[in-house]
Short mmCIF file of C-alpha atoms in Angstrom, two decimals:
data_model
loop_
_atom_site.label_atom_id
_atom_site.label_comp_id
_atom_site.label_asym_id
_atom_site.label_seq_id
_atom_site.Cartn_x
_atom_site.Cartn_y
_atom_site.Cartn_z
CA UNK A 1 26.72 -26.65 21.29
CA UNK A 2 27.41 -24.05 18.63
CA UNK A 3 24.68 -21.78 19.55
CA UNK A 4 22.00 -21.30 22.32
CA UNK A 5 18.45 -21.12 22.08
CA UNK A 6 16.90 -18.45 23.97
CA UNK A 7 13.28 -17.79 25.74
CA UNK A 8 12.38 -14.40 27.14
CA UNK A 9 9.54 -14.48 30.25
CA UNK A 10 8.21 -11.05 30.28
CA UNK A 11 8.23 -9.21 27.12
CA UNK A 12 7.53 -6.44 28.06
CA UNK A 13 8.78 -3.06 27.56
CA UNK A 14 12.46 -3.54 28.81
CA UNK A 15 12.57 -6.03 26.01
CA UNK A 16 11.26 -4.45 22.96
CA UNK A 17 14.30 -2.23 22.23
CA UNK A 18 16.92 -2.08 24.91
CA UNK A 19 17.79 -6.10 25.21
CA UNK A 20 14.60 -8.80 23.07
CA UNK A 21 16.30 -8.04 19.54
CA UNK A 22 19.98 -9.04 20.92
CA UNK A 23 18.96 -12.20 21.31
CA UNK A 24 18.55 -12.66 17.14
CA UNK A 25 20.58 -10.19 16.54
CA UNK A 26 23.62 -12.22 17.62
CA UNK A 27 25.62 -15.27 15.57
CA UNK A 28 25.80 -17.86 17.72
CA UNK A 29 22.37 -16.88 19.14
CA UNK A 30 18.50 -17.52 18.49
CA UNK A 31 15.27 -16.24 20.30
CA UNK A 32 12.75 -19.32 19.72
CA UNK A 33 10.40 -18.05 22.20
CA UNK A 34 8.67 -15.52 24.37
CA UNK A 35 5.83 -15.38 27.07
CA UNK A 36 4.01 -12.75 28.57
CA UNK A 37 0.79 -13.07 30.76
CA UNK A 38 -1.24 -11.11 28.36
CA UNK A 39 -0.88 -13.67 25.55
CA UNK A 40 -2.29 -11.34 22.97
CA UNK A 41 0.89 -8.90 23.78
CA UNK A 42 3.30 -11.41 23.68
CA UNK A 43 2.00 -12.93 20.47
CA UNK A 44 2.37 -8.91 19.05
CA UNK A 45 5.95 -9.03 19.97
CA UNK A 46 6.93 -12.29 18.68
CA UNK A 47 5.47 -11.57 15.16
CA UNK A 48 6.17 -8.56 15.17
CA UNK A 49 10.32 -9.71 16.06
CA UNK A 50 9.46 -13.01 13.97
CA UNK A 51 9.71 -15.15 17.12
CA UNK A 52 8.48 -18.77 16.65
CA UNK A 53 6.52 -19.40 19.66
CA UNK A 54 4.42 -17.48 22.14
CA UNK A 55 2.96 -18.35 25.16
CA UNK A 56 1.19 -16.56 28.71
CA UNK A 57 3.27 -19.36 31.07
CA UNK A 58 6.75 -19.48 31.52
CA UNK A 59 6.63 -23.70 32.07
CA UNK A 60 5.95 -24.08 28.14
CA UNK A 61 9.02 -22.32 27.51
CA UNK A 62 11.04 -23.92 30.55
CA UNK A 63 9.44 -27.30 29.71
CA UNK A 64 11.11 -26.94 26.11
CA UNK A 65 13.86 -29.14 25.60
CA UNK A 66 15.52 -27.04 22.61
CA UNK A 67 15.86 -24.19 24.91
CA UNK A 68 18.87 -23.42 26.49
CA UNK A 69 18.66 -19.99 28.13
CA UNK A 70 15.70 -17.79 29.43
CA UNK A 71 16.17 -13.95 29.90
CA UNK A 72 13.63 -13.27 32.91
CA UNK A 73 12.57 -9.53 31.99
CA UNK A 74 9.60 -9.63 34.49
CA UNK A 75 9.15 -7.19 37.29
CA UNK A 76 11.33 -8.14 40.65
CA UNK A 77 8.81 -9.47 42.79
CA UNK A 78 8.27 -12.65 39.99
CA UNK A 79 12.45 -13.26 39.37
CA UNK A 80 13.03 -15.46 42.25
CA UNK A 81 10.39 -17.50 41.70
CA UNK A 82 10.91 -17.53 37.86
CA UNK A 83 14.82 -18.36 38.72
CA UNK A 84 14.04 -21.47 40.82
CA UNK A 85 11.75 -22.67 38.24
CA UNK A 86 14.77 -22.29 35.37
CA UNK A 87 17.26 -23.84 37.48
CA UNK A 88 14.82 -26.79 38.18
CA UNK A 89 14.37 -26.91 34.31
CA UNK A 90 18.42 -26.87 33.58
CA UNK A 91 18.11 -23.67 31.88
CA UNK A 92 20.67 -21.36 31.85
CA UNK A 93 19.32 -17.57 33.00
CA UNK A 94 19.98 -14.08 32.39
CA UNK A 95 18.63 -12.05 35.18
CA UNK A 96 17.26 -8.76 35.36
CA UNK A 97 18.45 -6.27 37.64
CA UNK A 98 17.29 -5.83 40.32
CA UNK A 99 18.26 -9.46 40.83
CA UNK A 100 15.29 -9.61 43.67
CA UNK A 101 13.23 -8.15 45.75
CA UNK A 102 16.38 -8.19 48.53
CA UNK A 103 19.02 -9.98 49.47
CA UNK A 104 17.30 -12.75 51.29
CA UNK A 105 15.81 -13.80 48.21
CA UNK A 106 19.20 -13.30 46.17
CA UNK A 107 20.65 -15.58 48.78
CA UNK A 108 18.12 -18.66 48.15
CA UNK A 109 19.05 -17.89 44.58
CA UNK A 110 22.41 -18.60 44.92
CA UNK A 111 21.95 -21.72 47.39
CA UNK A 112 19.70 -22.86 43.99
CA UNK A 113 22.57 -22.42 41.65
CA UNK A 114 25.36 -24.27 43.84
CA UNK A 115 23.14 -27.43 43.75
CA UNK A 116 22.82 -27.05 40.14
CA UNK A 117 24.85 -27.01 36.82
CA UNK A 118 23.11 -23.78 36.01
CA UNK A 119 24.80 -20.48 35.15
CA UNK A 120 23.21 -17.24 35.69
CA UNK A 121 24.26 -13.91 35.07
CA UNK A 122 22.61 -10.39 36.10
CA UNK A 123 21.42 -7.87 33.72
CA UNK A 124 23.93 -4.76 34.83
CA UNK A 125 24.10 -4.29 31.33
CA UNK A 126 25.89 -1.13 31.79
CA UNK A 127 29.26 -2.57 32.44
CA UNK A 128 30.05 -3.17 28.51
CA UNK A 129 28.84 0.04 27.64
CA UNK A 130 31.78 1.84 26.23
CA UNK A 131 31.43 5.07 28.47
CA UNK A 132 31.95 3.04 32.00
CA UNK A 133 34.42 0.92 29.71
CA UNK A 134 36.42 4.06 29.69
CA UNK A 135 36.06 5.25 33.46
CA UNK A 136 37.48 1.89 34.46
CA UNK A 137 40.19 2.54 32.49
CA UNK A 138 40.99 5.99 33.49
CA UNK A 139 40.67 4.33 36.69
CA UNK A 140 43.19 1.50 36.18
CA UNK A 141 45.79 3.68 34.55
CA UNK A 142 45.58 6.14 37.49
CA UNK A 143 45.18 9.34 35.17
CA UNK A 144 43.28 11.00 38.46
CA UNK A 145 45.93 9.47 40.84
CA UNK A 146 44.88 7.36 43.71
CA UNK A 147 40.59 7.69 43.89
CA UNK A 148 39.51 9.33 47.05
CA UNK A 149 35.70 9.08 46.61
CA UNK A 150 32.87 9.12 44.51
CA UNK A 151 29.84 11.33 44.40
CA UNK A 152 26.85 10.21 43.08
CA UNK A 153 23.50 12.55 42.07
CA UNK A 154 20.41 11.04 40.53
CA UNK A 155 17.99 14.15 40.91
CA UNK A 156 14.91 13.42 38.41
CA UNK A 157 11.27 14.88 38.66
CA UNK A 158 8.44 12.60 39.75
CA UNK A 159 8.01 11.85 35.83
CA UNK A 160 11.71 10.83 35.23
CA UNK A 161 12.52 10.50 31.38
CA UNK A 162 14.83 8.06 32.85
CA UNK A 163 12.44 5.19 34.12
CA UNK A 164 10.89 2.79 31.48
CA UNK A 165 7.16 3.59 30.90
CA UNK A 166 4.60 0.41 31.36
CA UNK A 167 0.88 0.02 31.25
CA UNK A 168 0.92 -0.50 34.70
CA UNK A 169 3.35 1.70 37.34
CA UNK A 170 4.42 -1.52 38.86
CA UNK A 171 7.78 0.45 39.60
CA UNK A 172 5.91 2.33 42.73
CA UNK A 173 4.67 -0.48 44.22
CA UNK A 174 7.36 -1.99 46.91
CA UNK A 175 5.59 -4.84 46.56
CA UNK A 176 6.41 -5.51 42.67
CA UNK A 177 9.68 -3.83 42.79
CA UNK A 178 11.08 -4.10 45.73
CA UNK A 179 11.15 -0.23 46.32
CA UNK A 180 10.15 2.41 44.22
CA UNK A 181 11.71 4.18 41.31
CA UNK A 182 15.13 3.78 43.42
CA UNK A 183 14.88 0.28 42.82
CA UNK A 184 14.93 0.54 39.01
CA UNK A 185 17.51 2.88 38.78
CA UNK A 186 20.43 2.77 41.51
CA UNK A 187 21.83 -0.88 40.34
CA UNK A 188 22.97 1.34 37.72
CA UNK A 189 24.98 3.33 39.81
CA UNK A 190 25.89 1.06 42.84
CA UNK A 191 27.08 -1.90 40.07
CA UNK A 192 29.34 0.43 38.46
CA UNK A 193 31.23 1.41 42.42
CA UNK A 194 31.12 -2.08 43.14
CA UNK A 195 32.65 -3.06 39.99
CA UNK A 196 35.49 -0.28 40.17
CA UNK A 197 36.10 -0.60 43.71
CA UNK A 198 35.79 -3.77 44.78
CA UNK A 199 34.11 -5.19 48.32
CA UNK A 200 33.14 -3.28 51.03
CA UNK A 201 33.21 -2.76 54.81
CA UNK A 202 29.24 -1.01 55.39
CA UNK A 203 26.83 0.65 53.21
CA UNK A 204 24.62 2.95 55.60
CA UNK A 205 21.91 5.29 54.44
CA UNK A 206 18.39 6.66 54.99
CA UNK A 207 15.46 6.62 53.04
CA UNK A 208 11.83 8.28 53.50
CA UNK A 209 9.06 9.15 51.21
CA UNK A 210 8.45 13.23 51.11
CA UNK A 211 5.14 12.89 49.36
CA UNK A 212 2.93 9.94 51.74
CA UNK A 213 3.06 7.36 49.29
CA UNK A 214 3.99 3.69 49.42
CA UNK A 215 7.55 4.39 47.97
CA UNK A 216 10.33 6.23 48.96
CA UNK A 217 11.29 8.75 46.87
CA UNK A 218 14.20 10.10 48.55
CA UNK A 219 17.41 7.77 49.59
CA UNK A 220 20.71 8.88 50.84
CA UNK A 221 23.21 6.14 51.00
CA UNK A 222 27.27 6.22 52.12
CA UNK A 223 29.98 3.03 51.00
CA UNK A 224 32.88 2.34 52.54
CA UNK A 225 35.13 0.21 50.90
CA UNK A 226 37.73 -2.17 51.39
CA UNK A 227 40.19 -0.25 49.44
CA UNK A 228 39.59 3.00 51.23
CA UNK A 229 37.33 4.72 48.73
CA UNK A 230 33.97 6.63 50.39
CA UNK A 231 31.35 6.65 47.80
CA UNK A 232 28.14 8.91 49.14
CA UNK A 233 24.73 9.10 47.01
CA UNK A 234 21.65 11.00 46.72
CA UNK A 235 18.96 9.64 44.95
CA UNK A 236 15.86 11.96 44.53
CA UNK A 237 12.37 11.96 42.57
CA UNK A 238 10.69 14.57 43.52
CA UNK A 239 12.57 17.32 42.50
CA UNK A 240 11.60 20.44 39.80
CA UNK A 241 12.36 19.83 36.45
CA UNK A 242 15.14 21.94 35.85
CA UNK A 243 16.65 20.39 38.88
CA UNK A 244 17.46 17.65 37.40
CA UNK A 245 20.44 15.90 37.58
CA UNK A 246 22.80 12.52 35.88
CA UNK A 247 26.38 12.94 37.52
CA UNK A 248 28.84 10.77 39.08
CA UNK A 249 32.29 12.88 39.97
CA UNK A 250 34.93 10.25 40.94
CA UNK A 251 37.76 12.68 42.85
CA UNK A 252 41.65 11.58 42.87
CA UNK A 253 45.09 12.61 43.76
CA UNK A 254 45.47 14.35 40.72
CA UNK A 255 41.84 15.18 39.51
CA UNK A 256 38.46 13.72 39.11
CA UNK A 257 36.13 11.96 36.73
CA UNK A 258 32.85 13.39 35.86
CA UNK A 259 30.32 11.27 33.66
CA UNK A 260 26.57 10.44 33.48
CA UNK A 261 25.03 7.42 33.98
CA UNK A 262 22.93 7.44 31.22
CA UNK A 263 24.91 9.53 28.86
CA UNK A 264 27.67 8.73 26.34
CA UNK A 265 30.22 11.31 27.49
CA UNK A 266 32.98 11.19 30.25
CA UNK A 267 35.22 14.17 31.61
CA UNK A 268 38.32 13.51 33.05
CA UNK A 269 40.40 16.60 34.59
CA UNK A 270 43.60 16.27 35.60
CA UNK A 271 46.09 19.15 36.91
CA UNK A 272 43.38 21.47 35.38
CA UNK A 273 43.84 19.85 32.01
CA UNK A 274 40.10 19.04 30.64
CA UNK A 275 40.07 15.41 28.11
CA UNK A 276 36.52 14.48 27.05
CA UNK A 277 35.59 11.56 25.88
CA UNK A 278 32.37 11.16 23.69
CA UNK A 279 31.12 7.55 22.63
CA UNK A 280 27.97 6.00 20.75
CA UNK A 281 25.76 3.58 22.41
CA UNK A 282 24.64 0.71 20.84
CA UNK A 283 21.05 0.80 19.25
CA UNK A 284 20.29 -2.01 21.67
CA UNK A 285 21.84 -1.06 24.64
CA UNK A 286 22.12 -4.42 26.32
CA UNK A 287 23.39 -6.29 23.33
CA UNK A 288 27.33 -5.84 24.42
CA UNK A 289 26.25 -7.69 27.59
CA UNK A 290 23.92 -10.23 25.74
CA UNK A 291 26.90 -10.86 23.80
CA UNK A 292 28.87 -11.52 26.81
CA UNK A 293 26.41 -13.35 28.39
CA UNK A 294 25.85 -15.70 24.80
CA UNK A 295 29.68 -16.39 24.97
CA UNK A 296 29.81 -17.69 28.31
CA UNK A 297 26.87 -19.48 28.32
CA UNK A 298 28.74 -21.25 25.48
CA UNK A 299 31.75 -22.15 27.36
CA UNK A 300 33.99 -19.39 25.46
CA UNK A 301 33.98 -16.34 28.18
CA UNK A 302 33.87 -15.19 31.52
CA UNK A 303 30.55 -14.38 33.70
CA UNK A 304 30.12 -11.03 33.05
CA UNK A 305 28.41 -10.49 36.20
CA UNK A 306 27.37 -13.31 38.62
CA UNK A 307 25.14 -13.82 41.35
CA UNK A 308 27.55 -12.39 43.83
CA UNK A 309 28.21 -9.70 42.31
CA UNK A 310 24.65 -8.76 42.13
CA UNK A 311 23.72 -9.87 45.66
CA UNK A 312 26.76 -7.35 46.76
CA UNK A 313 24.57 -4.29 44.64
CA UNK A 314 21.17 -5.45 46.38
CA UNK A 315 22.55 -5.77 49.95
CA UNK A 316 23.97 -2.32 49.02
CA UNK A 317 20.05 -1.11 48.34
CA UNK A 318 18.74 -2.78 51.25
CA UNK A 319 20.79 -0.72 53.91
CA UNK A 320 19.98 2.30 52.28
CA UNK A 321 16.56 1.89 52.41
CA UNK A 322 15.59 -0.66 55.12
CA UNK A 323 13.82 0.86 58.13
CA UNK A 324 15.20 0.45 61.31
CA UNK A 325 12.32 -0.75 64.36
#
């Protein structure tokens, strides 16, 4: 195999910029296909990304024998269903976070992919970005001595400039997503603890909505991990405008980090000596991990992030926000 053919189910708005043009952008790598339920929409993004084939059913592109891979873009409550039906169909599958609706449904997942010869990796994109590139570095080399804990704020306003717009606000609907706008955002930040400090003993939190409605839309959330590290989190989205708030401080012996999850900038102060670190992110921001993804797919890389890994960030979400009787 010296490249693999891709289809995308759900191409929607996730794919139009931030990960659908990776997929032709890329040697080794070719998008033959893409489906969306509104087939008039998905035949608009194929021509207008000069994609072969469009369809408004996934089985015509899992039914495909040229395709190798399909990136499942659709909302949460659709990927486990979607994922069974790709491992059925031998294809390989890159996942969109949040991998499911909860870990129950991540489990049966997994249980799917041990039975198979599938391989599937999860869409937390943000681990080849160059800023968190650099915070696990700074993290590795000790520049902030041994880490002590991590404080995470995600304060936004009830229209966040942060959350992908759609036709429909599938993203408040529990249902659809799993939570609300919580959902689409804290894999972000709970992939990137996992992924710099490792397993954990308990995640414990509380979660309520403020404002009556189906979704929470405030979630407090503590980690403890294996390795001795508290990480504590606030996640709010109901909060005045200039309120708002991107920050992750990661404290140390020596100093702390200080960064934002969606910016290209990282602080790192040590013995009150300031170093900042600016980078450029990609035009397509999950074509680093696409890459990744491509390469391993093809037998010449690591999973960038497996199942696991992913089930780890959902359980994670589910005891911050699951309701006790």
């Amino acid at each position: 195999m010296d490249k693999i053919i891709w289809g995308i189910i759900g191409c929607g708005d996730v794919a139009e910029v931030k990960s659908g043009p990776a997929f032709y952008k890329l040697e080794q790598s070719e998008l033959k296909s893409v489906m969306r339920r509104d087939l008039s929409k998905a035949e608009d993004f194929a021509k207008r990304h000069h994609v072969k084939q469009w369809y408004d059913n996934a089985s015509s592109i899992l039914e495909d024998p040229e395709i190798d891979a399909v990136y499942i873009a659709t909302p949460p409550a659709s990927h486990l269903l979607y994922t069974l039906e790709a491992i059925k169909a031998g294809k390989h599958v890159y996942l969109e976070k949040p991998m499911a609706l909860n870990a129950d449904e991540a489990k049966q997942i997994i249980t799917a992919l041990n039975s198979s010869t599938t391989k599937l990796t999860v869409a937390h994109y943000r681990r080849h970005l160059p800023a968190f590139v650099k915070v696990h570095e700074l993290l590795n080399n000790l520049d902030i001595g041994e880490v002590l804990f991590a404080d995470i704020k995600i304060l936004q306003a009830r229209k966040s400039h942060l959350i992908a717009q759609s036709d429909v606000p599938w993203r408040l609907d529990p249902k659809v997503s799993g939570g609300g706008f919580f959902h689409d955002l804290a894999p972000h930040q709970l992939d990137l603890m996992y992924l710099y400090f490792g397993e954990y003993n308990s995640a414990k939190g509380v979660s309520v909505s403020q404002n009556n409605t189906k979704a929470d839309d405030i979630v407090n959330g503590i980690i403890d991990f294996k390795n001795g590290v508290q990480c504590r989190g606030i996640w709010a989205f109901n909060v005045a405008e200039d309120d708002q708030k991107d920050e992750c401080i990661i404290y140390g012996t020596k100093g702390r980090i200080i960064f934002s999850f969606f910016g290209e900038r990282v602080t790192c102060l040590k013995h009150g000596v300031e170093h900042i670190y600016t980078f450029t992110n990609p035009e397509h921001v999950q074509q680093p991990m696409i890459s990744a993804v491509n390469n391993y797919f093809l037998g010449l890389g690591e999973n960038p992030c497996s199942a696991e890994d992913a089930l780890r960030v959902t359980e994670i979400m589910d005891a911050f926000t699951t309701k006790n009787s």
